[in-house]
């Protein structure tokens, strides 16, 4: 069997036919979401084996929300007279 690929359509930096790692039953792909891809994104995975047979329909679609904005810091001051 072949190695599956993943495509993630985004407006800023799309992932197209990236090779996944692992196998033979569990495959993974790590994606560092660059700035500019904020908001909802739908990911689906399809595979092509070594003979060129492609999955007729992609696997189920999963929606994620990408948020590259860091959390805001909170400053805490001691109450007057406390050490």
Short mmCIF file of C-alpha atoms in Angstrom, two decimals:
data_model
loop_
_atom_site.label_atom_id
_atom_site.label_comp_id
_atom_site.label_asym_id
_atom_site.label_seq_id
_atom_site.Cartn_x
_atom_site.Cartn_y
_atom_site.Cartn_z
CA UNK A 1 0.00 0.00 0.00
CA UNK A 2 1.08 3.58 -0.54
CA UNK A 3 1.65 6.43 1.84
CA UNK A 4 -1.41 8.69 2.25
CA UNK A 5 -1.18 12.39 1.60
CA UNK A 6 -3.07 15.28 3.15
CA UNK A 7 -4.28 18.55 1.65
CA UNK A 8 -5.43 21.47 3.78
CA UNK A 9 -6.97 24.31 1.78
CA UNK A 10 -6.16 27.69 3.31
CA UNK A 11 -6.07 31.13 1.76
CA UNK A 12 -2.58 32.04 3.00
CA UNK A 13 -0.52 28.83 2.95
CA UNK A 14 -2.30 25.79 1.55
CA UNK A 15 -0.96 22.29 2.15
CA UNK A 16 -1.16 20.23 -1.04
CA UNK A 17 -0.52 16.47 -1.14
CA UNK A 18 1.84 16.50 1.84
CA UNK A 19 3.19 13.08 2.79
CA UNK A 20 1.97 11.68 6.10
CA UNK A 21 4.17 9.60 8.42
CA UNK A 22 3.56 6.43 10.38
CA UNK A 23 1.61 3.42 9.24
CA UNK A 24 0.52 0.90 8.45
CA UNK A 25 -2.70 1.60 10.38
CA UNK A 26 -2.06 4.99 12.01
CA UNK A 27 -0.81 7.93 9.95
CA UNK A 28 0.01 11.42 11.23
CA UNK A 29 0.77 14.87 9.89
CA UNK A 30 1.95 17.88 11.93
CA UNK A 31 1.07 21.32 10.65
CA UNK A 32 2.46 24.54 12.08
CA UNK A 33 -0.29 26.98 11.22
CA UNK A 34 1.28 30.19 9.93
CA UNK A 35 -0.15 33.64 10.62
CA UNK A 36 -2.88 34.55 8.17
CA UNK A 37 -4.79 31.30 8.42
CA UNK A 38 -7.07 32.45 11.26
CA UNK A 39 -10.60 31.13 11.41
CA UNK A 40 -12.43 27.91 10.66
CA UNK A 41 -10.80 25.31 8.41
CA UNK A 42 -12.12 21.96 7.21
CA UNK A 43 -9.60 19.15 6.82
CA UNK A 44 -10.12 15.93 4.88
CA UNK A 45 -7.70 13.17 3.96
CA UNK A 46 -7.54 11.05 0.83
CA UNK A 47 -5.11 8.34 -0.16
CA UNK A 48 -3.63 6.80 -3.29
CA UNK A 49 -1.97 3.39 -3.18
CA UNK A 50 1.17 2.37 -5.07
CA UNK A 51 -0.96 1.11 -7.96
CA UNK A 52 -2.51 4.57 -8.37
CA UNK A 53 -5.93 3.67 -6.94
CA UNK A 54 -7.43 6.69 -5.22
CA UNK A 55 -10.04 6.64 -2.47
CA UNK A 56 -13.30 7.55 -4.22
CA UNK A 57 -14.27 10.03 -1.52
CA UNK A 58 -12.11 11.67 1.13
CA UNK A 59 -12.43 10.49 4.70
CA UNK A 60 -14.80 12.33 6.96
CA UNK A 61 -14.27 16.04 7.18
CA UNK A 62 -13.24 17.59 10.48
CA UNK A 63 -13.52 21.30 11.19
CA UNK A 64 -11.00 23.16 13.35
CA UNK A 65 -10.74 26.79 14.40
CA UNK A 66 -7.26 28.25 13.94
CA UNK A 67 -6.29 30.99 16.37
CA UNK A 68 -2.66 32.18 16.23
CA UNK A 69 -3.26 35.06 18.64
CA UNK A 70 -1.39 34.56 21.90
CA UNK A 71 -3.18 34.93 25.23
CA UNK A 72 -3.05 38.27 26.99
CA UNK A 73 -0.95 38.49 30.15
CA UNK A 74 -2.51 39.39 33.48
CA UNK A 75 -0.61 41.45 36.06
CA UNK A 76 -1.38 40.81 39.72
CA UNK A 77 -0.34 43.41 42.31
CA UNK A 78 -0.10 42.58 46.02
CA UNK A 79 -2.64 44.27 48.20
CA UNK A 80 -1.28 47.22 50.17
CA UNK A 81 0.45 46.14 53.40
CA UNK A 82 0.97 42.50 52.39
CA UNK A 83 4.36 40.92 51.80
#
